[in-house]
Amino acid sequence: MKFKGFALFSALLPLYCFIAFASSGYYRGDFMSPSEAQKKWGIKKLDKSLFKNGDHTKRESMAVHIVVNQLYVGKPMKLVRTELGDPDSYFFSDTIYAYKIMPYPGESKEIWHLVFIPDNKLEKVIEVKIHKKCCYKPIQ
Amino acid sequence: MWLNRITFFALLSIVSNATAADPDCVDWFRGSKLETGSKNCELNCATLMTDMGTFMCPNQCDELCKPKEKGSLLSKLVFYPGLTQAEKELVVKNPKQAYSVYKLKGRAEDATNRNFPNQDLNDESDAFRHFVWAGLLTKELGRQKAKEYLDAHETNPLQSNREKQMDIFNNERGQSAAEALLKNNKWNEKTLEAKAIEELQNKNLDVISPGLPIPKEAK
């Protein structure tokens, strides 16, 4: 019985590895967990007009509030743009809204941005995450 | 974190295969042996025999005749997040080709990161990325096929018309540049990137929000 389980696990291992590789390959780089983000920047209630204003020094702790409370999950993507302004960063595809949340720290230094991942129909927000924009290694 | 990604990926594959048509109508349609995506599918579907349980089905012929996103296992794996509907249809039609398109997207992003460490949206880095991606695709697939993928990407409903206009313009410049480089036997990725930088320096690309420093030469 134990051997059968082990054999099944071994047989499926390459598939697990492939799926893990394929899925992790989509989003290169790291995401910061909400608790880490809160520890790093603190949390401040989202002030939409302040966020929209575009001052990157004031966005970090509001981004934490968005992520911790998953504020826009299930809401229309277009609402994000209406309330938070035009996206000003790039993550993975033009179909994913990304916002800078901190001033540019200089080349090769770590920078994070807030990303809103849409559902399959590109209509609603499925996930909000803080993503490390710099500096992942290129795929060979 | 890995688990999250896998879950998201699996969820995405399931959602991609969802259909909006009524299950009874799906059975009714299957029984007809009509081919989804075929030329006269909708017309033939609309004139199929119905009964009390399926009399509303002809109203769903447009949905039933859409090419279904089932395809091969590879096509499911190539469904990466953020694809437009038009892109998904291309993935189903040719998953291997779509995988190349995905890899070249990564190469264009890497080139952009190298040349523009501080990048925004709608700025010079954005123009550069589109230019390079379009050029790489043109080399790999030829102008027409590459344009299909590029245009499919621009059906993004979340972009403004002005943003689409910018992307389409820069894609076109990238395609033309790649063709010229190939014709003159000067093709390689570095020359394509150098051409993109030159185009930016000469203000030949469309940039909505200019202001990023442009490197003197491709890095």
Coordinates of C-alpha atoms in Angstrom, one line a residue:
Chain A
M1 CA 0.0 0.0 0.0
K2 CA 2.8 2.3 1.0
F3 CA 4.7 1.3 -2.1
K4 CA 1.7 2.1 -4.3
G5 CA 1.4 5.5 -2.8
F6 CA 5.1 6.2 -3.3
A7 CA 4.9 4.9 -6.9
L8 CA 2.0 7.2 -7.6
F9 CA 3.7 10.2 -6.1
S10 CA 6.9 9.4 -8.1
A11 CA 4.9 9.0 -11.3
L12 CA 3.1 12.3 -10.8
L13 CA 6.2 14.2 -9.6
P14 CA 7.3 15.4 -13.0
L15 CA 3.8 16.7 -13.6
Y16 CA 3.8 18.6 -10.3
C17 CA 7.2 20.1 -11.2
F18 CA 6.1 21.1 -14.6
I19 CA 2.9 22.7 -13.4
A20 CA 4.8 24.5 -10.6
F21 CA 7.4 25.7 -13.1
A22 CA 4.8 26.8 -15.6
S23 CA 2.7 28.7 -13.1
S24 CA 5.6 30.3 -11.3
G25 CA 7.1 31.3 -14.7
Y26 CA 4.1 33.4 -15.5
Y27 CA 4.7 35.9 -12.7
R28 CA 8.4 36.4 -12.4
G29 CA 9.7 38.0 -9.2
D30 CA 8.3 38.0 -5.7
F31 CA 5.1 39.1 -4.0
M32 CA 5.1 40.7 -0.6
S33 CA 2.6 39.2 1.9
P34 CA 0.1 41.6 3.4
S35 CA 1.7 41.0 6.9
E36 CA 5.2 41.8 5.6
A37 CA 3.9 44.9 3.9
Q38 CA 2.2 46.1 7.0
K39 CA 5.4 45.6 9.0
K40 CA 7.4 47.5 6.4
W41 CA 5.1 50.4 5.7
G42 CA 2.4 50.4 8.2
I43 CA -1.2 50.8 7.2
K44 CA -3.3 53.8 6.4
K45 CA -6.9 54.0 5.3
L46 CA -7.2 54.5 1.6
D47 CA -7.8 58.0 0.6
K48 CA -8.7 57.7 -3.1
S49 CA -8.0 61.3 -4.0
L50 CA -4.6 61.2 -2.3
F51 CA -3.7 57.9 -4.1
K52 CA -4.9 59.3 -7.4
N53 CA -2.9 62.4 -6.9
G54 CA 0.2 60.3 -7.8
D55 CA 2.5 61.2 -5.0
H56 CA 4.4 57.9 -4.7
T57 CA 5.7 58.7 -1.2
K58 CA 2.2 58.6 0.1
R59 CA 0.9 55.5 -1.5
E60 CA 2.8 52.7 0.4
S61 CA 0.7 52.5 3.5
M62 CA -2.6 53.0 1.6
A63 CA -1.5 50.1 -0.7
V64 CA -1.2 48.0 2.4
H65 CA -4.7 48.9 3.4
I66 CA -5.9 47.8 -0.1
V67 CA -4.1 44.5 0.1
V68 CA -4.9 43.6 3.7
N69 CA -8.6 44.2 3.1
Q70 CA -8.5 43.0 -0.5
L71 CA -10.6 46.2 -1.2
Y72 CA -11.2 45.8 -4.9
V73 CA -11.5 42.0 -5.2
G74 CA -14.7 41.2 -7.0
K75 CA -15.1 44.8 -8.2
P76 CA -14.9 45.9 -11.8
M77 CA -11.4 46.6 -13.1
K78 CA -12.7 49.8 -14.6
L79 CA -13.7 51.0 -11.1
V80 CA -10.0 50.7 -10.0
R81 CA -9.0 53.1 -12.8
T82 CA -11.8 55.5 -12.0
E83 CA -11.0 55.6 -8.3
L84 CA -7.2 55.3 -8.3
G85 CA -6.4 57.0 -11.5
D86 CA -4.6 55.8 -14.6
P87 CA -2.1 53.0 -13.9
D88 CA 1.5 54.2 -13.9
S89 CA 3.4 51.0 -13.8
Y90 CA 3.7 47.8 -15.8
F91 CA 3.3 44.3 -14.6
F92 CA 3.3 41.3 -16.9
S93 CA 0.7 42.6 -19.4
D94 CA -1.2 45.7 -20.3
T95 CA -4.3 44.0 -19.1
I96 CA -3.1 44.1 -15.5
Y97 CA -3.3 47.4 -13.8
A98 CA -0.2 48.3 -11.8
Y99 CA 0.5 51.4 -9.6
K100 CA 3.8 52.7 -8.3
I101 CA 3.7 52.9 -4.5
M102 CA 7.2 54.2 -3.7
P103 CA 9.6 56.6 -5.3
Y104 CA 12.2 55.2 -7.7
P105 CA 15.1 54.1 -5.4
G106 CA 17.8 53.9 -8.1
E107 CA 19.0 51.3 -10.5
S108 CA 19.1 47.7 -9.3
K109 CA 17.5 48.6 -6.0
E110 CA 14.4 46.9 -4.9
I111 CA 11.1 48.6 -5.8
W112 CA 7.5 47.4 -5.2
H113 CA 4.3 48.2 -7.0
L114 CA 0.6 47.4 -6.5
V115 CA -1.0 45.1 -9.1
F116 CA -4.6 44.3 -9.8
I117 CA -5.0 41.0 -11.5
P118 CA -8.2 40.6 -13.6
D119 CA -10.4 37.6 -13.9
N120 CA -10.5 35.5 -17.1
K121 CA -12.9 37.9 -18.8
L122 CA -10.8 40.9 -17.9
E123 CA -13.8 42.4 -16.1
K124 CA -13.4 42.1 -12.4
V125 CA -10.4 42.1 -10.0
I126 CA -9.5 38.6 -8.9
E127 CA -6.5 39.4 -6.7
V128 CA -4.6 42.5 -5.5
K129 CA -0.9 42.0 -4.7
I130 CA 2.3 43.9 -4.0
H131 CA 4.9 42.8 -6.5
K132 CA 8.6 43.3 -6.5
K133 CA 9.4 45.0 -9.7
C134 CA 13.1 45.1 -9.6
C135 CA 15.2 43.0 -10.1
Y136 CA 14.4 39.5 -11.3
K137 CA 16.8 37.5 -13.5
P138 CA 15.8 37.1 -17.2
I139 CA 14.5 33.7 -18.4
Q140 CA 17.3 32.1 -20.4
Chain B
M1 CA 3.1 31.4 -2.3
W2 CA 3.8 28.6 -4.8
L3 CA 0.5 27.0 -3.8
N4 CA -1.3 30.3 -4.5
R5 CA 0.2 30.5 -7.9
I6 CA -0.7 26.9 -8.7
T7 CA -4.3 27.4 -7.5
F8 CA -4.6 30.5 -9.5
F9 CA -3.3 28.8 -12.5
A10 CA -5.6 25.8 -12.1
L11 CA -8.5 28.1 -11.5
L12 CA -7.7 30.0 -14.6
S13 CA -7.7 26.9 -16.7
I14 CA -11.1 25.9 -15.3
V15 CA -12.6 29.3 -15.9
S16 CA -11.3 29.4 -19.4
N17 CA -13.3 26.4 -20.3
A18 CA -16.5 27.7 -18.9
T19 CA -19.4 28.3 -21.3
A20 CA -22.4 30.5 -21.0
A21 CA -24.7 28.3 -23.1
D22 CA -27.5 26.3 -21.5
P23 CA -26.4 22.7 -20.9
D24 CA -29.5 21.3 -22.7
C25 CA -28.7 23.5 -25.6
V26 CA -25.1 22.3 -25.5
D27 CA -26.4 18.6 -25.8
W28 CA -28.8 19.7 -28.5
F29 CA -26.0 21.4 -30.4
R30 CA -23.6 18.4 -30.0
G31 CA -26.2 16.1 -31.4
S32 CA -26.3 18.1 -34.6
K33 CA -22.6 17.4 -35.4
L34 CA -22.1 21.0 -36.4
E35 CA -18.6 22.3 -36.1
T36 CA -17.9 25.2 -33.8
G37 CA -16.2 28.1 -35.5
S38 CA -17.2 26.8 -39.0
K39 CA -18.3 29.2 -41.6
N40 CA -22.1 28.6 -41.7
C41 CA -22.3 27.2 -38.1
E42 CA -24.7 29.9 -36.9
L43 CA -26.9 29.8 -39.9
N44 CA -27.2 26.0 -39.8
C45 CA -27.6 26.0 -36.0
A46 CA -30.5 28.5 -36.2
T47 CA -32.4 26.2 -38.5
L48 CA -32.0 23.0 -36.6
M49 CA -35.0 21.1 -35.4
T50 CA -36.1 21.8 -31.8
D51 CA -38.6 20.3 -29.4
M52 CA -40.3 21.5 -26.2
G53 CA -37.1 21.3 -24.2
T54 CA -34.9 23.0 -26.8
F55 CA -37.1 25.5 -28.6
M56 CA -35.1 28.4 -27.1
C57 CA -31.7 27.0 -28.2
P58 CA -31.5 28.7 -31.6
N59 CA -31.2 32.0 -29.6
Q60 CA -27.9 30.7 -28.3
C61 CA -26.4 29.8 -31.6
D62 CA -23.9 32.6 -31.5
E63 CA -22.5 31.3 -28.2
L64 CA -22.7 27.6 -29.2
C65 CA -20.9 28.3 -32.5
K66 CA -17.9 30.1 -30.9
P67 CA -14.7 28.1 -31.1
K68 CA -14.4 26.4 -27.7
E69 CA -11.3 26.9 -25.6
K70 CA -10.6 23.3 -25.0
G71 CA -7.9 22.3 -27.5
S72 CA -4.8 20.4 -26.3
L73 CA -3.2 20.2 -22.9
L74 CA -0.6 22.5 -24.2
S75 CA -3.1 25.1 -25.1
K76 CA -4.5 25.0 -21.5
L77 CA -1.0 25.5 -20.1
V78 CA -0.3 28.4 -22.4
F79 CA -3.4 30.3 -21.0
Y80 CA -1.4 32.8 -19.0
P81 CA -3.2 35.5 -17.0
G82 CA -4.4 38.6 -18.6
L83 CA -5.0 37.3 -22.1
T84 CA -7.7 38.9 -24.1
Q85 CA -10.5 36.8 -25.7
A86 CA -8.9 37.2 -29.1
E87 CA -5.5 36.0 -27.8
K88 CA -7.1 33.0 -26.2
E89 CA -8.6 32.0 -29.5
L90 CA -5.2 32.2 -31.1
V91 CA -3.8 30.1 -28.3
V92 CA -6.4 27.4 -28.9
K93 CA -5.7 27.4 -32.7
N94 CA -2.0 27.1 -32.3
P95 CA -0.7 26.5 -28.8
K96 CA 2.9 25.9 -29.9
Q97 CA 3.1 29.2 -31.7
A98 CA 1.4 30.9 -28.8
Y99 CA 4.0 29.6 -26.5
S100 CA 6.7 31.2 -28.7
V101 CA 4.7 34.4 -28.5
Y102 CA 4.7 34.2 -24.7
K103 CA 8.5 33.5 -24.6
L104 CA 9.2 36.5 -26.9
K105 CA 7.1 38.7 -24.7
G106 CA 9.4 37.7 -21.8
R107 CA 12.5 38.6 -24.0
A108 CA 11.0 42.0 -24.9
E109 CA 10.4 42.6 -21.2
D110 CA 13.9 41.7 -20.3
A111 CA 15.3 44.0 -22.9
T112 CA 13.1 46.8 -21.6
N113 CA 14.2 46.2 -18.0
R114 CA 17.9 46.3 -19.1
N115 CA 17.4 49.6 -21.0
F116 CA 14.9 51.3 -18.8
P117 CA 15.4 50.4 -15.1
N118 CA 12.9 53.0 -14.1
Q119 CA 9.9 52.4 -16.2
D120 CA 6.3 53.7 -16.2
L121 CA 3.3 53.0 -18.4
N122 CA 2.8 54.9 -21.6
D123 CA 6.3 56.2 -21.5
E124 CA 9.5 55.5 -23.6
S125 CA 9.9 52.1 -22.0
D126 CA 6.4 51.1 -23.0
A127 CA 7.1 52.2 -26.6
F128 CA 10.4 50.3 -26.5
R129 CA 8.7 47.1 -25.2
H130 CA 6.1 47.1 -27.9
F131 CA 8.6 47.9 -30.6
V132 CA 10.9 45.0 -29.6
W133 CA 8.1 42.5 -29.0
A134 CA 6.6 43.3 -32.5
G135 CA 10.0 43.0 -34.1
L136 CA 10.8 39.7 -32.4
L137 CA 7.4 38.3 -33.4
T138 CA 7.8 39.4 -37.0
K139 CA 11.1 37.6 -37.2
E140 CA 9.7 34.5 -35.7
L141 CA 6.3 34.3 -37.4
G142 CA 6.3 36.7 -40.4
R143 CA 4.5 40.0 -40.6
Q144 CA 1.0 38.8 -41.0
K145 CA 0.9 36.2 -38.3
A146 CA 2.8 38.4 -35.9
K147 CA 0.2 41.2 -36.6
E148 CA -2.6 38.8 -35.7
Y149 CA -1.1 38.3 -32.2
L150 CA -0.2 41.9 -31.8
D151 CA -3.7 43.1 -32.8
A152 CA -5.3 40.4 -30.6
H153 CA -3.4 41.9 -27.6
E154 CA -4.7 45.3 -28.4
T155 CA -8.4 44.2 -28.0
N156 CA -7.8 44.8 -24.3
P157 CA -11.0 46.3 -23.0
L158 CA -9.1 47.8 -20.0
Q159 CA -7.0 50.2 -22.1
S160 CA -8.0 53.7 -23.3
N161 CA -8.2 54.4 -27.0
R162 CA -5.2 56.6 -26.8
E163 CA -3.2 53.8 -25.2
K164 CA -4.2 51.4 -27.9
Q165 CA -3.3 53.9 -30.6
M166 CA 0.2 54.3 -29.0
D167 CA 0.7 50.5 -28.8
I168 CA -0.5 49.9 -32.4
F169 CA 1.7 52.6 -33.8
N170 CA 4.8 51.3 -32.0
N171 CA 4.0 47.7 -33.0
E172 CA 3.9 48.8 -36.6
R173 CA 7.3 50.6 -36.3
G174 CA 8.8 47.5 -34.7
Q175 CA 7.4 45.2 -37.5
S176 CA 8.8 47.5 -40.2
A177 CA 12.2 47.8 -38.5
A178 CA 12.4 44.0 -38.2
E179 CA 11.6 43.5 -41.8
A180 CA 14.2 46.1 -42.9
L181 CA 16.8 44.5 -40.7
L182 CA 16.0 41.0 -42.1
K183 CA 16.1 42.3 -45.7
N184 CA 19.5 43.9 -45.2
N185 CA 20.9 40.8 -43.4
K186 CA 21.4 42.9 -40.3
W187 CA 19.0 41.0 -38.0
N188 CA 19.8 40.2 -34.5
E189 CA 18.2 41.2 -31.2
K190 CA 20.8 43.8 -30.4
T191 CA 20.3 45.6 -33.7
L192 CA 16.6 45.6 -33.1
E193 CA 17.0 47.1 -29.6
A194 CA 19.5 49.6 -31.0
K195 CA 16.9 50.6 -33.7
A196 CA 14.3 51.0 -31.0
I197 CA 16.6 53.3 -29.0
E198 CA 17.4 55.3 -32.2
E199 CA 13.7 55.6 -33.0
L200 CA 13.1 57.0 -29.5
Q201 CA 15.9 59.4 -29.7
N202 CA 14.6 60.7 -33.0
K203 CA 11.1 60.9 -31.5
N204 CA 9.7 58.5 -34.2
L205 CA 7.7 56.5 -31.7
D206 CA 4.5 57.4 -30.1
V207 CA 4.9 58.2 -26.4
I208 CA 1.9 59.5 -24.4
S209 CA 3.9 60.4 -21.2
P210 CA 7.5 61.2 -22.2
G211 CA 10.2 62.0 -19.7
L212 CA 12.3 58.9 -19.2
P213 CA 16.0 59.1 -19.9
I214 CA 16.8 57.3 -23.1
P215 CA 20.1 55.4 -23.1
K216 CA 22.7 56.5 -25.6
E217 CA 22.9 52.9 -26.9
A218 CA 21.1 49.6 -26.3
K219 CA 22.4 47.9 -23.1

